[in-house]
């Protein structure tokens, strides 16, 4: 199998699975229990929190575990609106956010909020000026992702944070960094956001565990789940200890020679551009300078779902866009307002540190065959 869908999820290395296995079987204590098995688990959870906080460049007390990136996104949107309920009822976000943010914003709309959804340029870019122009005195929250999951575009969060401080210092800033964490260099401080979402399964960790960074400007954050005292009383529920162990181990492994891994992924992406652009009718959509692990292209005229199915039959896993439903382009691709022939043929290749040039060769050959043997139908 050739796996070129690392933006969807990633394989878990053996060392991560082993760390989780130990916690599921021998070290299975509940961190709230007061005997040594529980106390030891509490100590370990805090040490894993420090590992992940270290990778994010924040204080461990500012990092809260959630059940996934989606949950962290939902929490950030509602907690920011709650804190700023006296500031106003306006949210600024983009039309290309993950649905975890978009649907949370739509839910706020149903509570009476007004949401500005900024449209990207045709290359997927969103500028800081565009975001800041939309900010008003009654803006409670600005939520802009760090790396787009379908295009790989990197958005200027630090510039937005600086501009926001000047234009509306009360507005809170959230960034969904699920696709940026350990893929593009940043720290919580360098971004300057008040909330940052991350998720384990995009970096070789297990599915079902994410985290939310909550910065110091957020006073008394609204709890996500009411119940026990876990996560400083903000997110009740017995800690998912094995998942947290796996998250920390995955972050630790990714951090080893991280720069080499990022350089390798960027080289693989550039090689894929070189190989794929040799195919007639193939157009690259990802803007230059994007995240190293995502490449969006269109085989102009050939329906993407047929490409994904055809390559899938040959053991090559690529994606037609994360939310491609019933032959319609995803909301991200739709927001680019491309001609139908282009948008209908969009596929995403995404890479990990283990992707090889030979994987790209096999994929490029399969795409060329698809082009040569199938009729364009768009
Ligand atoms: N945000 C982005 C940008 C993503 O790519 C994803 C996952 O695809 C999520 C949020 C959701 O994360 P999770 O799968 O952990 O809920």
Coordinates of C-alpha atoms and ligand atoms in Angstrom, one line a residue:
X1 CA 0.0 0.0 0.0
X2 CA 1.2 3.5 -0.8
X3 CA -0.3 5.9 1.8
X4 CA -0.4 9.6 0.6
X5 CA -3.1 10.9 2.9
X6 CA -1.2 12.0 6.0
X7 CA -3.4 15.1 6.4
X8 CA -6.4 12.7 7.0
X9 CA -4.6 10.6 9.6
X10 CA -1.2 9.0 10.2
X11 CA 0.1 5.6 11.1
X12 CA 1.0 5.1 14.7
X13 CA 4.7 4.0 15.2
X14 CA 5.3 0.9 17.2
X15 CA 6.9 2.9 20.1
X16 CA 3.7 4.9 20.4
X17 CA 1.5 1.8 20.4
X18 CA 3.8 0.2 23.1
X19 CA 3.6 3.3 25.3
X20 CA -0.2 3.1 25.0
X21 CA -0.3 -0.7 25.7
X22 CA 1.6 -0.2 28.9
X23 CA -0.9 2.3 30.1
X24 CA -3.9 0.2 29.1
X25 CA -2.6 -2.9 30.9
X26 CA 0.0 -2.4 33.7
X27 CA -0.2 1.3 34.5
X28 CA -4.0 1.5 34.1
X29 CA -4.7 3.6 37.2
X30 CA -7.1 6.5 37.4
X31 CA -5.2 9.7 37.9
X32 CA -7.8 10.8 40.5
X33 CA -7.2 7.7 42.7
X34 CA -5.2 8.3 45.9
X35 CA -3.1 5.1 46.1
X36 CA 0.2 4.7 44.4
X37 CA -1.2 3.3 41.0
X38 CA -3.4 6.4 40.7
X39 CA -0.8 8.9 42.0
X40 CA 1.8 7.5 39.6
X41 CA -0.7 8.0 36.7
X42 CA -1.4 11.5 37.8
X43 CA 2.4 12.2 37.8
X44 CA 2.7 10.7 34.4
X45 CA -0.2 12.6 32.9
X46 CA 1.4 15.8 34.0
X47 CA 4.7 14.8 32.6
X48 CA 3.1 14.0 29.2
X49 CA 1.3 17.3 29.4
X50 CA 4.7 19.0 29.8
X51 CA 6.1 17.1 26.8
X52 CA 3.3 18.4 24.5
X53 CA 3.3 21.9 26.0
X54 CA 7.1 21.9 25.3
X55 CA 6.4 21.1 21.7
X56 CA 3.9 23.9 21.5
X57 CA 6.1 26.3 23.4
X58 CA 3.7 27.0 26.2
X59 CA 3.4 26.5 29.9
X60 CA 1.9 23.0 30.8
X61 CA -0.8 24.8 32.9
X62 CA -2.1 26.4 29.7
X63 CA -2.7 23.1 27.9
X64 CA -6.0 21.1 28.3
X65 CA -6.7 17.7 26.9
X66 CA -9.8 17.1 24.8
X67 CA -11.2 14.1 23.0
X68 CA -10.1 15.4 19.6
X69 CA -9.3 18.5 17.6
X70 CA -13.0 19.0 16.8
X71 CA -13.8 19.3 20.5
X72 CA -11.0 21.8 21.1
X73 CA -12.3 23.9 18.2
X74 CA -15.8 23.9 19.5
X75 CA -14.6 24.7 23.0
X76 CA -12.5 27.7 21.8
X77 CA -15.3 29.2 19.8
X78 CA -17.9 28.9 22.6
X79 CA -15.4 29.9 25.4
X80 CA -14.3 33.0 23.5
X81 CA -17.9 34.1 22.8
X82 CA -18.7 33.5 26.5
X83 CA -15.8 35.6 27.8
X84 CA -16.6 38.4 25.4
X85 CA -20.4 38.3 25.7
X86 CA -20.4 41.9 26.8
X87 CA -18.0 43.0 24.0
X88 CA -20.4 42.0 21.2
X89 CA -21.9 39.3 19.1
X90 CA -19.7 39.3 16.0
X91 CA -17.3 36.6 14.8
X92 CA -14.8 36.8 12.0
X93 CA -13.7 33.6 10.4
X94 CA -12.9 32.2 7.0
X95 CA -14.9 30.2 4.5
X96 CA -12.1 27.6 4.4
X97 CA -12.0 26.6 8.0
X98 CA -12.5 23.0 9.0
X99 CA -16.1 22.2 9.7
X100 CA -15.2 21.8 13.4
X101 CA -14.9 25.7 13.4
X102 CA -17.5 26.5 10.8
X103 CA -20.3 24.4 12.4
X104 CA -19.4 25.9 15.8
X105 CA -19.8 29.4 14.3
X106 CA -23.1 28.4 12.7
X107 CA -24.3 27.2 16.1
X108 CA -23.3 30.7 17.4
X109 CA -25.3 32.2 14.6
X110 CA -28.4 30.4 15.8
X111 CA -27.7 32.0 19.2
X112 CA -28.0 35.4 17.6
X113 CA -24.3 36.0 16.6
X114 CA -23.4 37.5 13.3
X115 CA -20.5 35.7 11.5
X116 CA -18.3 37.1 8.7
X117 CA -17.0 34.3 6.6
X118 CA -14.0 35.6 4.6
X119 CA -13.5 34.3 1.1
X120 CA -10.0 33.3 0.0
X121 CA -8.3 34.4 -3.2
X122 CA -8.3 31.9 -6.0
X123 CA -4.9 30.5 -4.7
X124 CA -6.5 29.9 -1.3
X125 CA -4.7 32.8 0.4
X126 CA -6.2 35.0 3.1
X127 CA -4.3 38.2 4.1
X128 CA -4.0 39.7 7.6
X129 CA -5.4 43.0 6.2
X130 CA -8.5 41.2 4.9
X131 CA -9.1 39.7 8.4
X132 CA -8.4 43.0 10.2
X133 CA -10.7 45.0 7.8
X134 CA -13.6 42.7 8.9
X135 CA -12.9 43.3 12.6
X136 CA -15.4 45.7 14.3
X137 CA -15.7 47.1 17.8
X138 CA -18.3 44.4 18.6
X139 CA -16.1 41.5 17.3
X140 CA -15.8 38.9 20.1
X141 CA -13.8 36.3 18.3
X142 CA -11.5 36.0 15.3
X143 CA -10.9 32.3 14.3
X144 CA -8.5 31.6 11.4
X145 CA -6.7 28.3 10.9
X146 CA -2.9 28.1 10.8
X147 CA -2.6 25.6 7.9
X148 CA -5.4 24.8 5.6
X149 CA -6.0 21.0 5.5
X150 CA -7.0 20.8 1.9
X151 CA -4.6 23.3 0.3
X152 CA -1.7 23.5 2.7
X153 CA -1.8 27.3 2.6
X154 CA -0.3 28.9 5.8
X155 CA -2.3 31.9 7.1
X156 CA -0.6 34.9 8.8
X157 CA -1.7 34.3 12.4
X158 CA 1.0 36.3 14.1
X159 CA 0.2 39.4 11.9
X160 CA -3.4 39.0 12.6
X161 CA -2.7 38.9 16.4
X162 CA -0.6 42.0 16.2
X163 CA -3.2 43.9 14.2
X164 CA -6.0 42.8 16.4
X165 CA -4.2 44.1 19.5
X166 CA -4.2 47.5 17.8
X167 CA -7.7 47.5 16.3
X168 CA -9.8 45.7 19.0
X169 CA -7.7 44.5 21.9
X170 CA -10.7 42.8 23.5
X171 CA -11.4 40.5 20.6
X172 CA -10.0 37.0 21.2
X173 CA -8.0 35.1 18.6
X174 CA -8.3 31.3 18.0
X175 CA -6.3 29.4 15.5
X176 CA -6.9 25.8 14.5
X177 CA -3.3 24.5 14.3
X178 CA -4.3 20.8 13.8
X179 CA -2.4 20.8 10.4
X180 CA 0.3 23.1 11.5
X181 CA 1.5 21.5 14.7
X182 CA 5.0 20.0 14.1
X183 CA 4.6 20.7 10.4
X184 CA 5.4 24.4 10.3
X185 CA 7.6 26.1 12.9
X186 CA 5.7 28.1 15.5
X187 CA 5.3 28.5 19.2
X188 CA 2.2 29.7 21.2
X189 CA 4.2 32.8 21.9
X190 CA 5.2 33.4 18.2
X191 CA 1.6 33.1 17.1
X192 CA 0.1 35.3 19.8
X193 CA -3.3 33.6 19.6
X194 CA -5.5 33.2 22.7
X195 CA -6.6 29.7 21.8
X196 CA -4.7 27.1 19.8
X197 CA -6.1 23.7 18.7
X198 CA -4.0 20.6 18.1
X199 CA -4.7 16.9 17.5
X200 CA -2.6 13.8 18.0
X201 CA -3.5 11.7 15.0
X202 CA -2.0 14.1 12.4
X203 CA 1.5 13.5 13.9
X204 CA 1.7 9.8 14.5
X205 CA -0.4 9.7 17.6
X206 CA -3.7 7.9 18.2
X207 CA -7.1 9.2 17.1
X208 CA -9.4 10.5 19.8
X209 CA -7.1 12.9 21.6
X210 CA -6.5 16.6 21.1
X211 CA -5.6 19.6 23.2
X212 CA -6.5 23.2 23.5
X213 CA -4.0 25.9 24.5
X214 CA -5.7 28.7 26.5
X215 CA -3.7 31.8 26.9
X216 CA -3.6 34.2 29.9
X217 CA -5.9 36.7 28.4
X218 CA -8.8 34.3 28.8
X219 CA -10.0 34.8 32.3
X220 CA -11.9 32.0 34.0
X221 CA -12.5 30.0 30.8
X222 CA -16.0 28.5 30.4
X223 CA -15.8 24.8 31.3
X224 CA -16.4 22.5 28.4
X225 CA -17.8 19.7 30.4
X226 CA -19.2 20.0 34.0
X227 CA -18.4 17.2 36.4
X228 CA -15.2 16.2 38.1
X229 CA -12.1 18.3 38.8
X230 CA -10.1 16.9 35.8
X231 CA -8.2 19.4 33.6
X232 CA -8.4 22.1 36.4
X233 CA -12.2 21.6 36.4
X234 CA -12.5 22.9 32.8
X235 CA -13.0 19.6 31.0
X236 CA -14.4 16.9 33.3
X237 CA -14.1 13.2 32.6
X238 CA -11.5 10.6 33.5
X239 CA -8.4 11.4 31.5
X240 CA -7.8 9.2 28.4
X241 CA -4.5 8.1 29.8
X242 CA -3.4 5.8 27.0
X243 CA -4.3 8.3 24.4
X244 CA -2.4 11.1 26.3
X245 CA 0.6 8.8 26.6
X246 CA 0.4 8.1 22.8
X247 CA 0.1 11.8 22.1
X248 CA 3.2 12.6 24.1
X249 CA 5.2 9.8 22.7
X250 CA 4.2 10.8 19.1
X251 CA 5.3 14.4 19.8
X252 CA 8.6 13.2 21.3
X253 CA 9.3 11.1 18.2
X254 CA 8.3 13.8 15.8
X255 CA 10.6 16.3 17.6
X256 CA 13.6 14.1 17.0
X257 CA 15.4 15.7 14.0
X258 CA 12.2 17.6 13.2
X259 CA 13.9 20.0 10.8
X260 CA 15.2 17.1 8.8
X261 CA 11.7 15.6 8.6
X262 CA 10.2 18.9 7.5
X263 CA 12.9 19.3 4.9
X264 CA 12.3 15.8 3.7
X265 CA 8.5 16.4 3.3
X266 CA 9.1 19.7 1.5
X267 CA 11.5 17.9 -0.9
X268 CA 8.9 15.1 -1.5
X269 CA 6.2 17.8 -2.2
X270 CA 8.5 19.6 -4.7
X271 CA 9.3 16.3 -6.3
X272 CA 5.6 15.5 -6.6
X273 CA 5.0 18.8 -8.2
X274 CA 7.7 18.1 -10.7
X275 CA 6.4 14.5 -11.5
X276 CA 2.7 15.4 -11.6
X277 CA 3.0 18.6 -13.7
X278 CA 4.5 16.4 -16.5
X279 CA 0.9 14.9 -16.8
X280 CA -1.1 16.7 -19.4
X281 CA -4.1 18.6 -17.9
X282 CA -2.7 18.6 -14.4
X283 CA -2.8 21.9 -12.5
X284 CA -1.3 22.6 -9.1
X285 CA -3.6 24.4 -6.8
X286 CA -1.5 24.7 -3.6
X287 CA 0.2 28.1 -3.4
X288 CA 4.1 28.1 -3.2
X289 CA 5.4 28.5 0.3
X290 CA 2.7 26.3 1.9
X291 CA 3.0 23.6 4.6
X292 CA 5.4 20.9 3.5
X293 CA 3.0 18.0 3.8
X294 CA 0.0 19.0 1.6
X295 CA -0.3 19.2 -2.1
X296 CA -3.5 20.0 -3.9
X297 CA -3.8 19.4 -7.6
X298 CA -6.5 19.1 -10.2
X299 CA -6.6 16.7 -13.1
X300 CA -8.7 19.1 -15.1
X301 CA -11.7 17.4 -16.5
X302 CA -11.5 14.1 -14.7
X303 CA -13.8 13.6 -11.7
X304 CA -11.8 13.3 -8.5
X305 CA -13.9 10.6 -7.0
X306 CA -13.2 8.3 -10.0
X307 CA -9.4 9.1 -9.6
X308 CA -9.6 8.3 -5.9
X309 CA -11.4 5.0 -6.5
X310 CA -9.1 4.0 -9.4
X311 CA -5.9 4.6 -7.4
X312 CA -7.5 3.1 -4.3
X313 CA -8.0 -0.2 -6.3
X314 CA -4.3 -0.1 -7.0
X315 CA -3.4 0.3 -3.3
X316 CA -2.7 4.1 -3.5
X317 CA -4.5 6.1 -0.9
X318 CA -5.1 9.8 -1.8
X319 CA -8.0 12.0 -1.0
X320 CA -10.6 13.9 -3.0
X321 CA -10.7 16.7 -0.4
X322 CA -11.7 16.2 3.2
X323 CA -15.4 16.9 2.8
X324 CA -16.1 15.8 -0.7
X325 CA -19.7 14.7 -0.7
X326 CA -21.7 13.1 -3.5
X327 CA -19.5 14.4 -6.2
X328 CA -19.7 18.0 -5.1
X329 CA -16.4 19.8 -4.3
X330 CA -15.7 20.4 -0.6
X331 CA -16.5 23.8 0.9
X332 CA -12.8 24.7 0.7
X333 CA -12.5 24.0 -3.0
X334 CA -15.9 25.6 -3.7
X335 CA -14.7 28.8 -1.9
X336 CA -11.9 29.1 -4.5
X337 CA -14.6 29.7 -7.2
X338 CA -12.7 27.7 -9.8
X339 CA -14.2 26.6 -13.1
X340 CA -16.2 23.4 -12.7
X341 CA -13.7 21.4 -14.8
X342 CA -10.9 22.3 -12.3
X343 CA -12.8 22.1 -9.0
X344 CA -14.4 18.7 -10.0
X345 CA -10.9 17.2 -10.5
X346 CA -9.2 18.2 -7.3
X347 CA -7.2 15.6 -5.4
X348 CA -5.0 16.0 -2.4
X349 CA -1.7 14.2 -1.7
X350 CA -0.3 14.5 1.7
X351 CA 3.0 13.3 3.0
X352 CA 4.7 12.1 6.2
X353 CA 8.3 11.7 7.1
X354 CA 8.2 8.1 5.8
X355 CA 7.0 9.0 2.3
X356 CA 9.5 8.2 -0.4
X357 CA 10.2 9.4 -3.9
X358 CA 9.3 5.9 -5.1
X359 CA 5.8 6.4 -3.6
X360 CA 5.5 9.5 -5.7
X361 CA 6.7 7.8 -8.8
X362 CA 4.1 5.0 -8.4
X363 CA 1.3 7.6 -7.8
X364 CA 2.4 9.7 -10.8
X365 CA 2.4 6.7 -13.1
X366 CA -1.1 5.6 -11.9
X367 CA -2.4 9.2 -12.5
X368 CA -0.9 9.3 -15.9
X369 CA -2.6 5.9 -16.7
X370 CA -5.9 7.3 -15.4
X371 CA -5.5 10.3 -17.7
X372 CA -4.6 8.2 -20.7
X373 CA -7.2 5.4 -20.3
X374 CA -10.3 7.3 -18.9
X375 CA -12.5 9.8 -20.7
X376 CA -12.7 13.3 -19.2
X377 CA -16.2 13.7 -17.9
X378 CA -16.4 17.2 -16.5
Ligands
LIG1 N1 -9.0 21.0 12.1 C1 -8.3 20.6 11.0 C2 -7.7 21.6 10.2 C3 -8.3 19.3 10.6 O1 -7.6 18.9 9.5 C4 -8.9 18.3 11.4 C5 -8.9 16.9 11.0 O2 -9.1 16.5 9.9 C6 -9.6 18.7 12.5 C7 -9.6 20.1 12.8 C8 -10.4 17.8 13.4 O3 -9.5 17.1 14.3 P1 -10.0 15.7 14.9 O4 -10.0 14.7 13.8 O5 -9.0 15.4 15.9 O6 -11.3 16.0 15.5

